[in-house]
Tab-separated table of C-alpha atoms and ligand atoms in Angstrom:
chain	number	residue	atom	x	y	z
E	1	MET	CA	-0.189	0.174	-0.108
E	2	GLN	CA	1.030	3.378	-0.863
E	3	GLN	CA	1.957	6.075	1.793
E	4	LEU	CA	2.662	9.528	2.355
E	5	GLU	CA	5.968	11.121	4.072
E	6	ILE	CA	4.696	14.683	5.223
E	7	ILE	CA	7.184	17.089	7.134
E	8	GLY	CA	4.836	19.805	8.957
E	9	GLY	CA	5.371	23.409	9.614
E	10	GLN	CA	5.379	24.703	5.716
E	11	PRO	CA	3.828	27.677	5.069
E	12	LEU	CA	1.671	27.213	2.332
E	13	THR	CA	1.409	29.769	-0.507
E	14	GLY	CA	0.719	30.268	-4.644
E	15	LYS	CA	-2.240	28.875	-6.290
E	16	ILE	CA	-4.157	25.918	-7.311
E	17	LYS	CA	-6.767	24.549	-9.426
E	18	ILE	CA	-9.778	22.544	-8.214
E	19	GLY	CA	-10.559	19.882	-10.173
E	20	GLY	CA	-14.354	18.256	-11.195
E	21	ALA	CA	-16.540	17.217	-8.658
E	22	LYS	CA	-15.932	13.361	-7.674
E	23	ASN	CA	-19.268	13.060	-6.480
E	24	SER	CA	-20.757	14.275	-9.865
E	25	VAL	CA	-18.599	12.374	-12.270
E	26	VAL	CA	-18.793	9.073	-10.676
E	27	ALA	CA	-22.715	9.295	-11.750
E	28	ILE	CA	-22.434	10.797	-14.807
E	29	VAL	CA	-19.948	8.397	-15.961
E	30	PRO	CA	-22.292	5.267	-15.542
E	31	ALA	CA	-25.142	7.522	-16.833
E	32	THR	CA	-23.576	7.701	-20.276
E	33	ILE	CA	-24.917	4.012	-21.203
E	34	LEU	CA	-28.398	5.654	-21.178
E	35	ALA	CA	-27.249	7.297	-24.559
E	36	ASP	CA	-27.452	6.365	-28.122
E	37	ALA	CA	-24.803	8.011	-28.979
E	38	PRO	CA	-21.243	9.330	-27.893
E	39	VAL	CA	-21.027	11.870	-24.966
E	40	THR	CA	-18.143	14.245	-24.494
E	41	ILE	CA	-17.820	15.087	-20.363
E	42	THR	CA	-15.202	17.907	-19.439
E	43	ASN	CA	-13.504	18.568	-16.246
E	44	VAL	CA	-12.938	15.183	-15.233
E	45	PRO	CA	-10.666	14.928	-12.792
E	46	LYS	CA	-7.752	12.524	-12.678
E	47	ILE	CA	-8.872	10.347	-9.331
E	48	SER	CA	-8.747	6.506	-9.236
E	49	ASP	CA	-12.559	6.265	-8.992
E	50	ILE	CA	-12.911	7.247	-12.435
E	51	GLU	CA	-10.169	4.604	-13.527
E	52	ALA	CA	-12.623	2.256	-11.909
E	53	LEU	CA	-15.753	3.259	-13.341
E	54	GLY	CA	-13.834	3.369	-16.745
E	55	GLU	CA	-13.003	-0.196	-16.523
E	56	ILE	CA	-16.297	-1.425	-15.682
E	57	LEU	CA	-18.033	0.564	-18.809
E	58	THR	CA	-15.104	-1.344	-21.088
E	59	PHE	CA	-15.616	-4.271	-19.690
E	60	LEU	CA	-19.259	-3.859	-20.604
E	61	GLY	CA	-18.469	-2.997	-24.275
E	62	ALA	CA	-18.387	0.870	-23.955
E	63	LYS	CA	-15.612	2.571	-25.970
E	64	ILE	CA	-13.773	5.646	-23.725
E	65	GLU	CA	-11.280	7.834	-25.172
E	66	ARG	CA	-9.359	10.233	-22.441
E	67	THR	CA	-6.901	13.016	-23.046
E	68	ASN	CA	-6.547	15.432	-20.283
E	69	ASN	CA	-9.431	16.047	-18.347
E	70	THR	CA	-11.860	15.335	-20.968
E	71	ILE	CA	-13.643	11.564	-21.405
E	72	ILE	CA	-15.653	10.621	-24.628
E	73	VAL	CA	-17.867	7.685	-23.930
E	74	ASP	CA	-19.515	5.671	-26.908
E	75	PRO	CA	-21.954	3.606	-25.322
E	76	THR	CA	-23.369	2.030	-28.597
E	77	GLY	CA	-21.284	-1.207	-28.325
E	78	ILE	CA	-22.700	-2.029	-24.869
E	79	ILE	CA	-23.854	-5.459	-24.413
E	80	ASN	CA	-25.875	-5.473	-20.967
E	81	GLN	CA	-23.951	-8.571	-18.604
E	82	GLU	CA	-23.278	-9.199	-15.207
E	83	ILE	CA	-20.929	-6.538	-13.614
E	84	PRO	CA	-17.926	-8.822	-11.728
E	85	GLU	CA	-17.389	-8.463	-8.156
E	86	GLY	CA	-13.778	-7.619	-8.071
E	87	ILE	CA	-14.277	-4.252	-10.174
E	88	ALA	CA	-17.968	-3.366	-8.872
E	89	LYS	CA	-16.631	-3.599	-5.167
E	90	LYS	CA	-13.983	-1.350	-5.836
E	91	LEU	CA	-16.359	1.775	-5.275
E	92	ARG	CA	-19.729	2.637	-3.761
E	93	ALA	CA	-20.810	4.656	-7.036
E	94	SER	CA	-20.374	1.178	-8.974
E	95	TYR	CA	-24.724	1.209	-7.953
E	96	TYR	CA	-24.998	3.790	-10.124
E	97	PHE	CA	-24.782	1.214	-12.940
E	98	MET	CA	-27.745	-0.301	-11.465
E	99	GLY	CA	-29.972	3.001	-12.518
E	100	ALA	CA	-28.363	3.228	-15.596
E	101	LEU	CA	-28.524	-0.385	-16.922
E	102	LEU	CA	-32.230	-0.756	-15.254
E	103	GLY	CA	-33.162	2.544	-17.287
E	104	LYS	CA	-31.840	1.835	-20.500
E	105	TYR	CA	-32.234	-2.099	-20.765
E	106	LYS	CA	-34.742	-2.803	-17.873
E	107	ARG	CA	-32.177	-4.905	-16.113
E	108	ALA	CA	-29.159	-4.745	-13.653
E	109	GLU	CA	-26.928	-7.501	-12.474
E	110	VAL	CA	-24.870	-5.416	-10.289
E	111	TYR	CA	-22.729	-6.740	-7.152
E	112	PHE	CA	-23.359	-5.015	-3.567
E	113	PRO	CA	-21.349	-1.549	-3.527
E	114	GLY	CA	-18.088	-0.918	-1.886
E	115	GLY	CA	-17.344	2.486	-0.412
E	116	CYS	CA	-15.709	4.090	2.624
E	117	PRO	CA	-16.016	1.811	6.033
E	118	ILE	CA	-18.135	4.832	7.343
E	119	GLY	CA	-20.999	3.294	8.836
E	120	PRO	CA	-23.773	0.699	7.083
E	121	ARG	CA	-24.310	2.119	3.455
E	122	PRO	CA	-27.719	0.406	2.708
E	123	ILE	CA	-29.500	1.098	-0.679
E	124	ASP	CA	-32.543	0.303	0.406
E	125	LEU	CA	-34.216	3.631	-0.919
E	126	HIS	CA	-32.381	2.698	-4.065
E	127	LEU	CA	-34.177	-0.313	-4.324
E	128	LYS	CA	-37.655	1.082	-3.040
E	129	GLY	CA	-37.386	3.795	-5.676
E	130	PHE	CA	-36.714	0.871	-8.676
E	131	LYS	CA	-39.647	-1.005	-6.963
E	132	LYS	CA	-41.789	1.710	-7.591
E	133	LEU	CA	-41.199	2.159	-10.801
E	134	GLY	CA	-42.360	-1.385	-11.636
E	135	ALA	CA	-38.894	-3.748	-11.343
E	136	THR	CA	-38.578	-6.775	-9.029
E	137	VAL	CA	-35.504	-6.860	-7.000
E	138	LYS	CA	-33.403	-10.224	-5.911
E	139	ALA	CA	-30.381	-10.656	-3.788
E	140	ASP	CA	-28.754	-13.476	-5.171
E	141	HIS	CA	-25.795	-14.048	-2.521
E	142	ASN	CA	-24.144	-11.033	-2.662
E	143	LYS	CA	-25.513	-9.134	-5.860
E	144	TYR	CA	-28.654	-7.565	-6.905
E	145	ILE	CA	-30.617	-8.650	-9.682
E	146	ILE	CA	-33.234	-6.128	-11.062
E	147	ASP	CA	-35.451	-6.572	-13.445
E	148	ALA	CA	-38.674	-4.894	-15.327
E	149	LYS	CA	-40.959	-5.929	-17.961
E	150	GLU	CA	-41.014	-2.176	-18.167
E	151	LEU	CA	-40.761	1.109	-15.964
E	152	ILE	CA	-43.505	3.349	-15.274
E	153	GLY	CA	-43.494	6.867	-14.059
E	154	ASN	CA	-44.238	6.815	-10.275
E	155	THR	CA	-44.359	9.112	-7.227
E	156	ILE	CA	-41.402	8.031	-4.438
E	157	TYR	CA	-40.825	9.601	-1.167
E	158	LEU	CA	-37.496	9.240	0.660
E	159	ASP	CA	-37.436	8.781	3.640
E	160	ILE	CA	-34.082	10.347	4.025
E	161	ALA	CA	-32.959	12.821	1.327
E	162	SER	CA	-30.306	10.379	0.199
E	163	VAL	CA	-27.789	11.389	-2.603
E	164	GLY	CA	-27.331	8.156	-4.301
E	165	ALA	CA	-30.824	7.305	-4.038
E	166	THR	CA	-32.148	10.490	-5.879
E	167	VAL	CA	-29.309	9.939	-8.187
E	168	ASN	CA	-29.994	6.448	-9.174
E	169	ILE	CA	-34.040	6.707	-9.417
E	170	MET	CA	-33.434	9.464	-11.810
E	171	LEU	CA	-31.393	7.596	-13.690
E	172	ALA	CA	-33.737	4.396	-14.142
E	173	ALA	CA	-36.663	7.053	-14.563
E	174	VAL	CA	-35.252	8.924	-17.644
E	175	ARG	CA	-36.706	6.660	-20.031
E	176	ALA	CA	-39.400	4.967	-18.007
E	177	LYS	CA	-42.983	5.899	-19.305
E	178	GLY	CA	-44.870	8.760	-18.157
E	179	LEU	CA	-43.902	11.015	-15.254
E	180	THR	CA	-41.680	10.385	-12.114
E	181	VAL	CA	-41.670	12.078	-8.834
E	182	ILE	CA	-39.194	12.253	-6.241
E	183	GLU	CA	-40.133	13.818	-3.068
E	184	ASN	CA	-37.894	14.721	-0.395
E	185	ALA	CA	-35.197	14.285	-2.929
E	186	ALA	CA	-31.157	15.200	-2.168
E	187	LYS	CA	-30.345	18.920	-2.979
E	188	GLU	CA	-26.492	18.447	-3.599
E	189	PRO	CA	-25.092	20.827	-6.301
E	190	GLU	CA	-24.045	17.409	-7.709
E	191	ILE	CA	-27.580	16.312	-8.072
E	192	VAL	CA	-28.114	19.482	-10.282
E	193	ASN	CA	-25.081	18.807	-12.264
E	194	ILE	CA	-26.199	14.975	-13.005
E	195	ALA	CA	-29.773	16.573	-14.181
E	196	THR	CA	-27.842	19.224	-16.314
E	197	PHE	CA	-25.824	16.685	-18.322
E	198	LEU	CA	-29.274	14.044	-18.452
E	199	ASN	CA	-31.210	17.119	-20.043
E	200	ASN	CA	-28.330	17.971	-22.153
E	201	MET	CA	-28.733	14.280	-23.871
E	202	GLY	CA	-32.340	15.241	-24.202
E	203	ALA	CA	-34.096	14.179	-20.444
E	204	LYS	CA	-36.662	16.245	-19.127
E	205	ILE	CA	-35.994	16.697	-15.521
E	206	SER	CA	-37.222	19.729	-13.346
E	207	GLY	CA	-36.567	20.634	-10.109
E	208	ALA	CA	-33.241	19.470	-9.453
E	209	GLY	CA	-31.743	21.310	-6.451
E	210	THR	CA	-35.177	21.612	-4.904
E	211	SER	CA	-36.908	18.538	-2.739
E	212	VAL	CA	-39.174	17.544	-5.323
E	213	ILE	CA	-37.499	16.254	-8.634
E	214	LYS	CA	-39.888	15.534	-11.798
E	215	ILE	CA	-38.710	13.750	-14.638
E	216	MET	CA	-40.531	13.084	-17.608
E	217	GLY	CA	-39.521	9.432	-19.462
E	218	VAL	CA	-38.730	10.047	-22.830
E	219	ASN	CA	-37.929	7.223	-25.732
E	220	GLN	CA	-34.333	8.159	-26.515
E	221	LEU	CA	-31.223	9.892	-25.049
E	222	ASN	CA	-28.781	11.299	-27.561
E	223	GLY	CA	-25.103	12.299	-27.337
E	224	GLY	CA	-24.171	15.217	-25.760
E	225	PHE	CA	-21.531	17.498	-24.058
E	226	HIS	CA	-21.465	18.148	-20.379
E	227	GLU	CA	-19.036	19.851	-18.049
E	228	VAL	CA	-18.399	19.084	-14.431
E	229	ILE	CA	-18.814	21.487	-11.724
E	230	PRO	CA	-15.955	22.291	-9.523
E	231	ASP	CA	-15.137	19.740	-6.587
E	232	ARG	CA	-16.595	21.484	-3.354
E	233	ILE	CA	-15.007	19.060	-1.211
E	234	GLU	CA	-11.586	19.341	-2.562
E	235	ALA	CA	-11.950	23.163	-2.303
E	236	GLY	CA	-13.275	23.194	1.191
E	237	THR	CA	-10.130	20.712	1.915
E	238	TYR	CA	-7.586	23.281	0.678
E	239	LEU	CA	-9.470	26.112	1.937
E	240	ILE	CA	-9.233	24.123	5.883
E	241	ILE	CA	-5.321	23.747	5.037
E	242	GLY	CA	-4.990	27.289	4.004
E	243	ALA	CA	-6.910	28.502	7.130
E	244	LEU	CA	-4.132	26.838	9.061
E	245	LEU	CA	-1.079	27.390	6.575
E	246	GLY	CA	-1.911	29.844	4.014
E	247	HIS	CA	0.141	32.815	2.853
E	248	ASN	CA	-2.034	34.532	0.056
E	249	MET	CA	-3.230	31.019	-0.941
E	250	ARG	CA	-5.823	31.350	-3.933
E	251	ILE	CA	-7.707	28.534	-4.793
E	252	GLU	CA	-9.015	28.362	-8.389
E	253	ASN	CA	-12.236	27.207	-10.316
E	254	ILE	CA	-14.709	26.698	-7.826
E	255	ILE	CA	-18.272	28.112	-7.011
E	256	PRO	CA	-18.185	30.035	-3.952
E	257	LEU	CA	-21.981	29.268	-3.307
E	258	HIS	CA	-21.256	25.543	-2.989
E	259	LEU	CA	-19.073	26.748	-0.218
E	260	GLU	CA	-21.320	29.009	1.686
E	261	SER	CA	-21.393	26.852	4.888
E	262	LEU	CA	-17.614	26.187	5.318
E	263	ILE	CA	-16.722	30.153	4.813
E	264	SER	CA	-19.316	30.954	6.841
E	265	LYS	CA	-18.055	28.874	9.864
E	266	LEU	CA	-14.671	29.495	9.432
E	267	SER	CA	-15.248	33.129	9.806
E	268	GLU	CA	-17.120	32.515	12.933
E	269	ALA	CA	-13.776	30.632	13.955
E	270	GLY	CA	-11.541	34.156	13.116
E	271	VAL	CA	-10.524	33.090	9.465
E	272	LYS	CA	-10.800	35.873	6.857
E	273	VAL	CA	-11.572	34.661	3.310
E	274	LYS	CA	-11.847	36.823	0.186
E	275	VAL	CA	-14.581	35.677	-2.057
E	276	GLY	CA	-13.691	36.052	-5.826
E	277	ARG	CA	-16.018	35.483	-8.593
E	278	ASP	CA	-14.462	31.956	-9.003
E	279	TYR	CA	-11.794	31.614	-6.507
E	280	LEU	CA	-10.812	32.048	-2.901
E	281	ILE	CA	-7.697	33.737	-1.417
E	282	ILE	CA	-6.947	32.581	1.947
E	283	ASN	CA	-4.600	33.507	5.142
E	284	LYS	CA	-3.476	31.360	7.978
E	285	ALA	CA	-5.615	32.735	10.807
E	286	LYS	CA	-3.878	34.595	13.696
E	287	CYS	CA	-6.014	33.047	16.363
E	288	LEU	CA	-8.667	30.493	15.717
E	289	LYS	CA	-11.658	30.581	17.841
E	290	SER	CA	-13.471	27.459	18.840
E	291	ILE	CA	-16.772	26.264	16.884
E	292	ASN	CA	-19.449	24.143	16.671
E	293	ILE	CA	-20.559	21.865	13.567
E	294	LYS	CA	-23.433	19.761	12.977
E	295	THR	CA	-23.288	18.290	9.664
E	296	LEU	CA	-26.625	18.089	7.322
E	297	VAL	CA	-27.973	18.014	4.446
E	298	TYR	CA	-27.266	20.287	1.307
E	299	PRO	CA	-26.915	23.580	2.130
E	300	GLY	CA	-26.019	22.533	5.692
E	301	PHE	CA	-22.582	22.034	6.807
E	302	PRO	CA	-21.416	18.510	4.436
E	303	THR	CA	-20.521	15.394	6.155
E	304	ASP	CA	-17.251	14.946	3.989
E	305	LEU	CA	-15.798	18.039	5.345
E	306	GLN	CA	-16.230	17.540	9.025
E	307	GLN	CA	-12.987	15.299	9.143
E	308	PRO	CA	-10.975	17.525	7.659
E	309	LEU	CA	-12.130	20.354	9.780
E	310	ALA	CA	-11.504	18.535	13.102
E	311	THR	CA	-7.904	18.678	12.241
E	312	LEU	CA	-8.647	22.327	11.930
E	313	LEU	CA	-10.422	22.586	15.323
E	314	THR	CA	-7.689	20.764	17.357
E	315	GLN	CA	-5.891	24.350	16.635
E	316	CYS	CA	-9.057	26.417	18.180
E	317	GLN	CA	-8.876	28.273	21.535
E	318	GLY	CA	-11.475	25.896	24.010
E	319	ILE	CA	-13.887	23.532	23.271
E	320	SER	CA	-15.034	22.601	19.718
E	321	THR	CA	-17.573	20.014	18.903
E	322	ILE	CA	-18.971	18.042	15.980
E	323	GLU	CA	-22.189	16.377	15.380
E	324	GLU	CA	-22.175	13.870	12.790
E	325	THR	CA	-25.895	13.218	11.496
E	326	ILE	CA	-25.576	11.857	8.197
E	327	TYR	CA	-23.624	8.722	9.178
E	328	GLU	CA	-22.940	6.397	12.416
E	329	ASP	CA	-19.406	5.737	12.250
E	330	ARG	CA	-17.330	8.636	10.699
E	331	PHE	CA	-14.832	9.673	13.606
E	332	ASN	CA	-12.090	6.943	12.238
E	333	ASN	CA	-9.642	10.035	11.852
E	334	ILE	CA	-9.922	10.913	15.184
E	335	PRO	CA	-7.872	8.170	17.330
E	336	TYR	CA	-5.056	9.067	14.684
E	337	LEU	CA	-5.248	12.667	15.325
E	338	ASN	CA	-5.241	11.908	19.172
E	339	LYS	CA	-1.887	9.780	18.525
E	340	MET	CA	-0.441	13.097	16.937
E	341	GLY	CA	-1.305	14.809	20.470
E	342	ALA	CA	-4.915	16.032	19.823
E	343	ASP	CA	-7.162	15.805	22.821
E	344	ILE	CA	-10.680	15.083	21.291
E	345	LYS	CA	-13.291	12.772	22.875
E	346	ILE	CA	-16.032	11.044	20.955
E	347	ASN	CA	-19.525	10.236	22.362
E	348	GLN	CA	-21.751	8.085	19.544
E	349	THR	CA	-21.833	10.930	16.983
E	350	LYS	CA	-20.442	13.555	18.657
E	351	ALA	CA	-16.866	14.688	19.215
E	352	THR	CA	-15.520	17.291	21.301
E	353	ILE	CA	-12.225	18.805	20.669
E	354	LYS	CA	-9.950	20.556	23.231
E	355	GLY	CA	-7.392	23.066	21.731
E	356	PRO	CA	-5.161	24.285	20.744
E	357	THR	CA	-2.730	21.390	21.033
E	358	ASN	CA	0.551	20.840	19.545
E	359	LEU	CA	0.427	18.225	16.874
E	360	LYS	CA	3.341	15.822	16.929
E	361	GLY	CA	4.354	13.784	13.448
E	362	ALA	CA	3.496	10.121	13.647
E	363	LYS	CA	2.599	7.007	11.488
E	364	VAL	CA	-1.130	7.117	10.900
E	365	LYS	CA	-3.457	5.621	8.363
E	366	ALA	CA	-6.331	6.854	6.377
E	367	THR	CA	-9.238	4.590	7.026
E	368	ASP	CA	-11.226	6.118	4.439
E	369	LEU	CA	-11.187	8.949	1.968
E	370	ARG	CA	-11.881	12.236	4.285
E	371	ALA	CA	-10.336	10.930	7.127
E	372	GLY	CA	-7.121	10.302	5.178
E	373	ALA	CA	-7.498	14.311	4.314
E	374	SER	CA	-7.731	15.118	7.662
E	375	LEU	CA	-4.834	13.284	8.701
E	376	ILE	CA	-2.936	14.769	5.915
E	377	ILE	CA	-3.722	18.335	7.107
E	378	GLY	CA	-2.273	16.770	10.750
E	379	GLY	CA	0.764	16.286	9.126
E	380	LEU	CA	1.171	19.230	7.352
E	381	ILE	CA	0.725	21.335	10.538
E	382	ALA	CA	2.060	18.966	13.230
E	383	GLU	CA	5.965	19.355	14.001
E	384	GLY	CA	8.510	16.632	12.477
E	385	LYS	CA	7.381	14.007	9.897
E	386	THR	CA	4.072	12.040	9.727
E	387	THR	CA	3.629	8.577	7.689
E	388	VAL	CA	-0.148	8.466	6.350
E	389	THR	CA	-0.308	4.813	5.463
E	390	ASP	CA	-3.111	3.573	2.775
E	391	ILE	CA	-3.120	6.488	0.952
E	392	ASN	CA	-5.207	4.574	-2.102
E	393	HIS	CA	-8.273	5.886	-0.045
E	394	VAL	CA	-7.086	9.176	-0.508
E	395	LEU	CA	-6.066	8.833	-4.292
E	396	ARG	CA	-9.512	8.059	-4.949
E	397	GLY	CA	-11.248	11.388	-4.095
E	398	TYR	CA	-8.170	13.803	-4.321
E	399	GLU	CA	-6.815	14.603	-7.640
E	400	GLN	CA	-2.882	15.172	-7.839
E	401	ILE	CA	-2.952	16.003	-3.961
E	402	VAL	CA	0.959	15.606	-3.930
E	403	GLU	CA	1.610	17.785	-6.797
E	404	LYS	CA	-0.996	20.480	-5.581
E	405	LEU	CA	0.347	20.117	-2.138
E	406	THR	CA	4.104	20.469	-3.260
E	407	LYS	CA	3.405	23.477	-5.854
E	408	LEU	CA	2.040	25.170	-2.660
E	409	GLY	CA	5.440	24.737	-1.168
E	410	ALA	CA	4.458	21.623	1.408
E	411	LYS	CA	7.344	19.019	2.224
E	412	ILE	CA	5.189	15.870	0.544
E	413	ARG	CA	6.279	12.939	-0.749
E	414	ILE	CA	4.477	9.314	-1.702
E	415	ASN	CA	6.381	6.139	-1.582
G	501	EPZ	C1	-22.839	10.399	-1.379
G	501	EPZ	O1	-23.072	9.137	-0.588
G	501	EPZ	C2	-21.176	10.576	-1.556
G	501	EPZ	N1	-20.647	10.229	-2.363
G	501	EPZ	C3	-20.886	10.941	-0.214
G	501	EPZ	O2	-19.541	11.266	0.016
G	501	EPZ	C4	-21.545	12.244	0.885
G	501	EPZ	O3	-20.975	11.863	1.888
G	501	EPZ	C5	-23.147	11.379	0.970
G	501	EPZ	O4	-23.395	11.577	-0.261
G	501	EPZ	C6	-23.915	12.345	1.528
G	501	EPZ	O5	-23.870	13.632	1.106
G	501	EPZ	C7	-21.091	10.118	-3.637
G	501	EPZ	O6	-21.948	10.556	-4.153
G	501	EPZ	C8	-20.295	8.938	-4.274
G	501	EPZ	P1	-26.419	9.327	0.946
G	501	EPZ	P2	-24.244	8.374	-0.622
G	501	EPZ	O7	-27.204	8.185	0.271
G	501	EPZ	O8	-24.815	8.646	-1.694
G	501	EPZ	C9	-28.329	6.504	4.685
G	501	EPZ	C10	-17.186	11.153	0.147
G	501	EPZ	O9	-16.239	11.267	1.135
G	501	EPZ	N2	-28.985	5.791	3.701
G	501	EPZ	O10	-27.008	10.908	1.102
G	501	EPZ	O11	-23.751	6.919	-0.002
G	501	EPZ	C11	-26.822	6.493	4.785
G	501	EPZ	O12	-26.480	5.152	5.281
G	501	EPZ	C12	-18.243	10.195	-0.006
G	501	EPZ	O13	-16.902	11.529	-1.270
G	501	EPZ	C13	-29.781	5.031	3.645
G	501	EPZ	O14	-30.135	4.737	4.935
G	501	EPZ	O15	-25.150	8.845	0.447
G	501	EPZ	C14	-26.169	7.536	5.145
G	501	EPZ	O16	-26.219	7.425	6.613
G	501	EPZ	C15	-18.566	9.413	1.249
G	501	EPZ	N3	-30.550	3.837	2.652
G	501	EPZ	C16	-27.531	8.335	4.629
G	501	EPZ	O17	-28.538	7.969	4.336
G	501	EPZ	C17	-30.180	4.111	1.657
G	501	EPZ	O18	-30.928	3.620	0.374
G	501	EPZ	C18	-26.953	9.567	3.527
G	501	EPZ	O19	-26.673	8.717	2.361
G	501	EPZ	C19	-29.007	5.235	1.198
G	501	EPZ	C20	-28.524	5.818	2.233
């Protein structure tokens, strides 16, 4: 397993460009199956999740061409078949092949999704949606077989405003007969980006970004051209790094609206963020005040940023708290932050962080994508050398993180 070595304490300056949103493109790539002609997608980040999804598409018979941050997918040669466990398990987003294959071929055979160990990751709401559209769902050992004679539009209420279920039901519904209404839909910006992509191919989706999404089924989806929105979680991670070590650090290619909750919490902590049209400029805060965080669905504070922010909270004066309301078990970074010298106590879904504490370099493990980011930030501010192992988790979702941090002046290397 690859690991990172970081020498902490380096001031970070200069500019970095944020890549395309992982949680948008991991749905858009499988969604190309729904098209009856080649699809061009730009601003695609260079992350391993995209390679894994490309492997599945190629296995199914699609042709993929990639030049830099653009991919062209030609789905016309696809033959619908079981997706082998080995490649399906590489990432949770492989479950989007369920909605895409069901939507296009009325049948999908996909293994249970993989994904970060941050609590049980059920997909009961996805399956409820498929059944409401007329599909039958069978679990055969550890894979789902989802079948439908035809898909008929229906009204589907989501008990939880699940991002994955909202997207998967959209994918299954775009070529169904009649109107599908998703109620209590997720409102994340990635949902809007995915709906725009499908509409660019000829779908008829309205209401994306609100809690009621309407999808009028169409017979065919054409090829199209689409740009992935900037990754607000990557941007937020670098914003947190800048609040700790930045000297006029400029973060480019962002949509400020998508970072509103983080920017507002950082300013509560005493961090000054200069907000431009599509960039931010951040400087290390002289003194950080303690704050309280509660993760919520968008536009609330994003669960994906609570782990990176936990590292900043170890530097705040006084007691800060994090309440995680989306996942049952998303504090796996904390034992390692404590190993580095932090003073954090966990009580079920609440973490209490006493600061400021001087972090010292140590050997730590990236247990999941955002926990890895939290520990990299720990290494960047700690005294001495930090080794972060299992960084394959991090490379799934942070494009060229070593190159970007090195460019800013960090002493970091992969080996
Ligand atoms: C997406 O996961 C993101 N992943 C996650 O990002 C993100 O944390 C999450 O949305 C919330 O914003 C991708 O988009 C690939 P959910 P997803 O369905 O779709 C429960 C990262 O770090 N639930 O909104 O799996 C579920 O257990 C990753 O980039 C059900 O109970 O999230 C969780 O507690 C991590 N039944 C809550 O809902 C279901 O059928 C939110 O899950 C589906 C979900």
